[in-house]
PDB file of C-alpha atoms and ligand atoms in Angstrom:
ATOM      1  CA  UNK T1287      -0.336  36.912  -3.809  1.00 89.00           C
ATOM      2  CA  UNK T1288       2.122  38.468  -6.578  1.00 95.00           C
ATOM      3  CA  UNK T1289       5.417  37.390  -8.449  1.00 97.00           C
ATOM      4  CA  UNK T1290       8.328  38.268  -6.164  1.00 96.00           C
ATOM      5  CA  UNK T1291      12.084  37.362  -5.977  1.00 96.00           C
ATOM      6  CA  UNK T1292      12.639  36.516  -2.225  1.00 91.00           C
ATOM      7  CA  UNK T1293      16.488  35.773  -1.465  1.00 91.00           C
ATOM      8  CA  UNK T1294      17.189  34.862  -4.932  1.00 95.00           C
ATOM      9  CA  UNK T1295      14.547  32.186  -5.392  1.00 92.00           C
ATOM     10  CA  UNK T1296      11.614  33.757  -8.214  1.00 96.00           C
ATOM     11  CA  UNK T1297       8.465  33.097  -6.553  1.00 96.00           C
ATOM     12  CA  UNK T1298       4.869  33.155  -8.783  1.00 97.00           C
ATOM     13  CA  UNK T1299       1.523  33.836  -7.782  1.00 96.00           C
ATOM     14  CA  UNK T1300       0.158  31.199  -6.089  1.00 95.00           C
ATOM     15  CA  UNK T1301       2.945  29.068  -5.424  1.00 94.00           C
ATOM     16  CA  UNK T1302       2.581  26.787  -2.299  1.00 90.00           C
ATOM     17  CA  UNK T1303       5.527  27.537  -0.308  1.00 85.00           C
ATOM     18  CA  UNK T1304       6.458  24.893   3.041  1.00 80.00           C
ATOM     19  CA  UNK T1305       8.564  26.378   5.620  1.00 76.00           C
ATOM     20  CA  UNK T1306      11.421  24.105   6.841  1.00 76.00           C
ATOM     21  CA  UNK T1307      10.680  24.145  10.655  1.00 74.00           C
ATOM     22  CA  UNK T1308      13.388  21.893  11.609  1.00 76.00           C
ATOM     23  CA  UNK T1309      15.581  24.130  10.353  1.00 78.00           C
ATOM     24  CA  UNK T1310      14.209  26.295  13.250  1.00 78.00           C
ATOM     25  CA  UNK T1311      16.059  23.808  15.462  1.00 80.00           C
ATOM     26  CA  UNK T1312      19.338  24.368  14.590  1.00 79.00           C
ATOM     27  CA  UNK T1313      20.422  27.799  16.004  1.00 77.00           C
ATOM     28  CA  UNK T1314      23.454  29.039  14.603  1.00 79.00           C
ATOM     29  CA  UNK T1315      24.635  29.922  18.395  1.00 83.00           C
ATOM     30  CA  UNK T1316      28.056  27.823  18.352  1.00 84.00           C
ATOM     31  CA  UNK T1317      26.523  24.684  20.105  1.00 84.00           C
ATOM     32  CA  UNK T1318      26.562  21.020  17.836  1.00 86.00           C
ATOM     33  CA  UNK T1319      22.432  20.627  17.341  1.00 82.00           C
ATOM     34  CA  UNK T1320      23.667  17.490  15.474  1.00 80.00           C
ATOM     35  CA  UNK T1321      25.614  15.829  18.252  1.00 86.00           C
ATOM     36  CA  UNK T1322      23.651  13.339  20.107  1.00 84.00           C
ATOM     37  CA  UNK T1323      23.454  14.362  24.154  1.00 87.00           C
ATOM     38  CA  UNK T1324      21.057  12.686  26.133  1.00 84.00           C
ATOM     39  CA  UNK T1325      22.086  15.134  29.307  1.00 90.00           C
ATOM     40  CA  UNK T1326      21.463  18.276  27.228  1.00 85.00           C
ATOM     41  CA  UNK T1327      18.881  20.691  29.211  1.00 84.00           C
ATOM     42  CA  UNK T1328      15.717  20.199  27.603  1.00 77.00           C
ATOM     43  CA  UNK T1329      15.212  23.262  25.545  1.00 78.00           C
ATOM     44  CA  UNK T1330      12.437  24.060  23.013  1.00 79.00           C
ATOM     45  CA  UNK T1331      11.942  23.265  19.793  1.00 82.00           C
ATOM     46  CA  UNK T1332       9.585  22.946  16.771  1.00 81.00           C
ATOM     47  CA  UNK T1333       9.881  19.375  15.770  1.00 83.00           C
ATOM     48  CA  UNK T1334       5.996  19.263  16.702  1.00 87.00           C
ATOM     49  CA  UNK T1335       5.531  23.095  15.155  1.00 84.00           C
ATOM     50  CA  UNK T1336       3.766  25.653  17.206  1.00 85.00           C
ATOM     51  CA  UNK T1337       0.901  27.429  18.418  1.00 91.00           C
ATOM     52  CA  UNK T1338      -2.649  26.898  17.371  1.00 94.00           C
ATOM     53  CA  UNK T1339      -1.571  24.145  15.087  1.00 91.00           C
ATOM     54  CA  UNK T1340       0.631  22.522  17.561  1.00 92.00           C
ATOM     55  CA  UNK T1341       0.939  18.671  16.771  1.00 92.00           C
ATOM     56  CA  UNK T1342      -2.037  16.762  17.982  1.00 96.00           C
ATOM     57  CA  UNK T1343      -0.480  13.907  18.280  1.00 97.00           C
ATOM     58  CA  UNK T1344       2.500  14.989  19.846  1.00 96.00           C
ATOM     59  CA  UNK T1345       2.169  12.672  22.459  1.00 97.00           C
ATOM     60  CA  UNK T1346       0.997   9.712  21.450  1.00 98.00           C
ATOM     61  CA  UNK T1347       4.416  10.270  18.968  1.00 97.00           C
ATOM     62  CA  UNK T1348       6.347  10.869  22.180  1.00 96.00           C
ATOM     63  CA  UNK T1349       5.113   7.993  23.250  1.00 98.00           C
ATOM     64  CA  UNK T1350       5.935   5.330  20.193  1.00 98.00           C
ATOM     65  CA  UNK T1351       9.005   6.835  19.946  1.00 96.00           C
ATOM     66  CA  UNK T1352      10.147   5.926  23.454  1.00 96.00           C
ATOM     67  CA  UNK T1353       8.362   2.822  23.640  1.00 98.00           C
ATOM     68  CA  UNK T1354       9.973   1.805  19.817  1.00 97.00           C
ATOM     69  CA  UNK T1355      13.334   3.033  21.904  1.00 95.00           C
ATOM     70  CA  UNK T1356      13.144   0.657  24.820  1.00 97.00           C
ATOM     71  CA  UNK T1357      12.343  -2.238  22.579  1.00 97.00           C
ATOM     72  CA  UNK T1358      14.442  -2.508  20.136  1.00 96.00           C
ATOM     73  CA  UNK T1359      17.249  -1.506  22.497  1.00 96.00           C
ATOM     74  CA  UNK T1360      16.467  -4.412  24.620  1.00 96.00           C
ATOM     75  CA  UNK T1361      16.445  -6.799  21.913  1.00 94.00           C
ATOM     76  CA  UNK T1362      18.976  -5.039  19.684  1.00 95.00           C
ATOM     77  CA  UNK T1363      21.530  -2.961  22.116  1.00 93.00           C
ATOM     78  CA  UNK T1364      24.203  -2.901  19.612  1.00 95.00           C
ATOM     79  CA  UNK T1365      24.181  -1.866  16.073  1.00 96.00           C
ATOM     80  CA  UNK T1366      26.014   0.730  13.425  1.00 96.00           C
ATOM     81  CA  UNK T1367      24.964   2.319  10.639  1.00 96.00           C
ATOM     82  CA  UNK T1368      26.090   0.266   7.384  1.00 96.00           C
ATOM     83  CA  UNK T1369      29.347   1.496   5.725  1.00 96.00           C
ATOM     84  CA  UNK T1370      29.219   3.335   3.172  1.00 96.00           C
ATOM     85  CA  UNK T1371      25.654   4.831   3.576  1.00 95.00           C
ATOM     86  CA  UNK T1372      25.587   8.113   2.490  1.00 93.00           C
ATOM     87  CA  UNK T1373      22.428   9.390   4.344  1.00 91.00           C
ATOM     88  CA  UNK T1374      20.011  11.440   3.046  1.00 91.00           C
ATOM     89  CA  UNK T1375      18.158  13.762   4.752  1.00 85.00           C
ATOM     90  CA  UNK T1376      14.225  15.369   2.943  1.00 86.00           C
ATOM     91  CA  UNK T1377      13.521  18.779   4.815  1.00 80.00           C
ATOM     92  CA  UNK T1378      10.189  19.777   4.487  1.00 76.00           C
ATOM     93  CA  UNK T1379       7.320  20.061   7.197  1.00 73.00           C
ATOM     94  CA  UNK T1380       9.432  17.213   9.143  1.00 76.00           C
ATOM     95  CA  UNK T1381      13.132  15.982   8.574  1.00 80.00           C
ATOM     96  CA  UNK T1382      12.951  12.386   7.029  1.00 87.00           C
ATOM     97  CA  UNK T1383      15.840  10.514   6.488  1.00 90.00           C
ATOM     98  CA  UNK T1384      14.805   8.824   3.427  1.00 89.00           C
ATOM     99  CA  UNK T1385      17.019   5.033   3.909  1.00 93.00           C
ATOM    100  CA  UNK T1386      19.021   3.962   7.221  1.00 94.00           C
ATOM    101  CA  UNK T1387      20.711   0.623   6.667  1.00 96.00           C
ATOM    102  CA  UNK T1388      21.741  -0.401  10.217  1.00 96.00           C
ATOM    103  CA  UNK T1389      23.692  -3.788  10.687  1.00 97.00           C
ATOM    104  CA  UNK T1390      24.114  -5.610  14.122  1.00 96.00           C
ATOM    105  CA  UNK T1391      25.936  -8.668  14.812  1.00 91.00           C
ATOM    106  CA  UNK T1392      23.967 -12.315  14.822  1.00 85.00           C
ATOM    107  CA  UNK T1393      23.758 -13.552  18.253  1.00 73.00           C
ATOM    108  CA  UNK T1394      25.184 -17.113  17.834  1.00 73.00           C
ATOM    109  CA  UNK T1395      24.045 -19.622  21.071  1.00 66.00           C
TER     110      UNK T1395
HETATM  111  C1  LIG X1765       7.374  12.161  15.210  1.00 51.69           C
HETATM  112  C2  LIG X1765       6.119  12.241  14.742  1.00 51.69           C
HETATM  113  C3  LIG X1765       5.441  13.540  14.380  1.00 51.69           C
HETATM  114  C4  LIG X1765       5.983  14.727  14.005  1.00 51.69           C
HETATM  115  C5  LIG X1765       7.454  15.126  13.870  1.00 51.69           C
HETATM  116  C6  LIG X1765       4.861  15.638  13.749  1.00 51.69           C
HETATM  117  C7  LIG X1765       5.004  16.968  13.358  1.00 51.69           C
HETATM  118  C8  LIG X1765       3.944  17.838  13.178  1.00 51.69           C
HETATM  119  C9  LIG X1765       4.100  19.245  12.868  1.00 51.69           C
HETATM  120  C10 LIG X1765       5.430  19.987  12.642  1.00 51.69           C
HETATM  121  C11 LIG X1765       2.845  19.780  12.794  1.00 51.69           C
HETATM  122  C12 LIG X1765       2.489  21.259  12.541  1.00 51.69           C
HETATM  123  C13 LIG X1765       2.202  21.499  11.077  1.00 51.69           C
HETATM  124  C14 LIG X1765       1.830  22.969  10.850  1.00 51.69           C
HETATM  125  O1  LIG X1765       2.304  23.863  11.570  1.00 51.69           O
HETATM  126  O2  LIG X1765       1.069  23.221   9.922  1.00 51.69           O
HETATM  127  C15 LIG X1765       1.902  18.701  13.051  1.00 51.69           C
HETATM  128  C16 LIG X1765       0.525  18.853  13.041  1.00 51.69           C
HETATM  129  C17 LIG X1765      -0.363  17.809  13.228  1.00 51.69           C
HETATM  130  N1  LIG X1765      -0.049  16.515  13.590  1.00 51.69           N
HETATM  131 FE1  LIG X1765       1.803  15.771  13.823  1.00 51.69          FE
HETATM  132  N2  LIG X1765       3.690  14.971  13.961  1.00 51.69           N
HETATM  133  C18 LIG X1765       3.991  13.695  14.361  1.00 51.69           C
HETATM  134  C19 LIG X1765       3.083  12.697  14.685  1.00 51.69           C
HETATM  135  C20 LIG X1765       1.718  12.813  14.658  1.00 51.69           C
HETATM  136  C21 LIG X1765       0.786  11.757  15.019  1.00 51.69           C
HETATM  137  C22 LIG X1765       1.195  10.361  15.527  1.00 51.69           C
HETATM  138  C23 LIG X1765      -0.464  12.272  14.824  1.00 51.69           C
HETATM  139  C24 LIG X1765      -1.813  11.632  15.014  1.00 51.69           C
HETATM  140  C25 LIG X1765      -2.015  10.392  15.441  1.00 51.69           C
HETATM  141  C26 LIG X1765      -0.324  13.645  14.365  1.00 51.69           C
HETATM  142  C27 LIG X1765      -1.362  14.481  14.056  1.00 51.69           C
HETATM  143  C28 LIG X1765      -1.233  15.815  13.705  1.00 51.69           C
HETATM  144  C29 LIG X1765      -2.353  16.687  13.391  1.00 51.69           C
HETATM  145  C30 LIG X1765      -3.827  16.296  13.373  1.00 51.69           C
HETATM  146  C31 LIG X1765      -1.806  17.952  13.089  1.00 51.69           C
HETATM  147  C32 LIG X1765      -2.554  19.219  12.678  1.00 51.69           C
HETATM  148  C33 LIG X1765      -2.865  20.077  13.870  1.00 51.69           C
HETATM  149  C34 LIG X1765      -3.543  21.364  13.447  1.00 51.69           C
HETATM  150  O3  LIG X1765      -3.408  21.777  12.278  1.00 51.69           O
HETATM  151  O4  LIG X1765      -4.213  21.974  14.284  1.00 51.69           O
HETATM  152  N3  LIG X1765       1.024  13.934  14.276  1.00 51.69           N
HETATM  153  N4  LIG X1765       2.602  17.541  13.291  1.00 51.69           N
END
């Protein structure tokens, strides 16, 4: 609505501003957000956002996700990310990691 300097970043009129929600996942409480644990408690988060513009397709999502899971672990259960990738991560209304290079070994017969 007006010109304004908000923690050190000069913001103009009308400049379209996107909040970072999956930075909303990462509590600074102590605990590793990063570190993968498939026995952590399910707890809540905003990977989907929330409230009245709560992910519509949130489960169908769920659902490719799991389903993407299950088959390419079956085909592919062993694999690494390529050395030497330096991964980069774009933080805007979702977290993208922009290139994964994964390599897995041949399965010779
Ligand atoms: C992992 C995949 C997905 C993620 C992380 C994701 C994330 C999000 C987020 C954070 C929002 C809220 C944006 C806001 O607050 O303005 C949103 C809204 C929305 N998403 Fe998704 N989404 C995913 C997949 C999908 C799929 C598969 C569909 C449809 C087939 C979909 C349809 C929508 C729609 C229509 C909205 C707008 C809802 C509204 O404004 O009322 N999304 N999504």
């Amino acid at each position: 609505m007006r010109d304004v300097e908000l923690g050190g970043v000069a913001l103009k009129r009308g400049d379209l501003v996107v909040v970072p929600t999956p930075l909303g996942n990462f509590p600074q409480d102590g605990e590793d957000w990063l570190a993968v644990d498939f026995h952590r408690p399910r707890i809540a988060h905003a990977t989907f956002g929330a409230g009245p513009h709560f992910c519509l397709g949130a489960m169908l999502a769920r659902a490719e996700i799991r389903i993407f899971l299950e088959e390419w672990l079956s085909r592919i259960p062993h694999f690494a990310i390529a050395e030497g990738t330096v991964l980069k991560v774009q933080v805007g209304a979702a977290a993208i990691i922009r290139r994964l290079p994964l390599v897995w070994p041949i399965a010779t017969q």
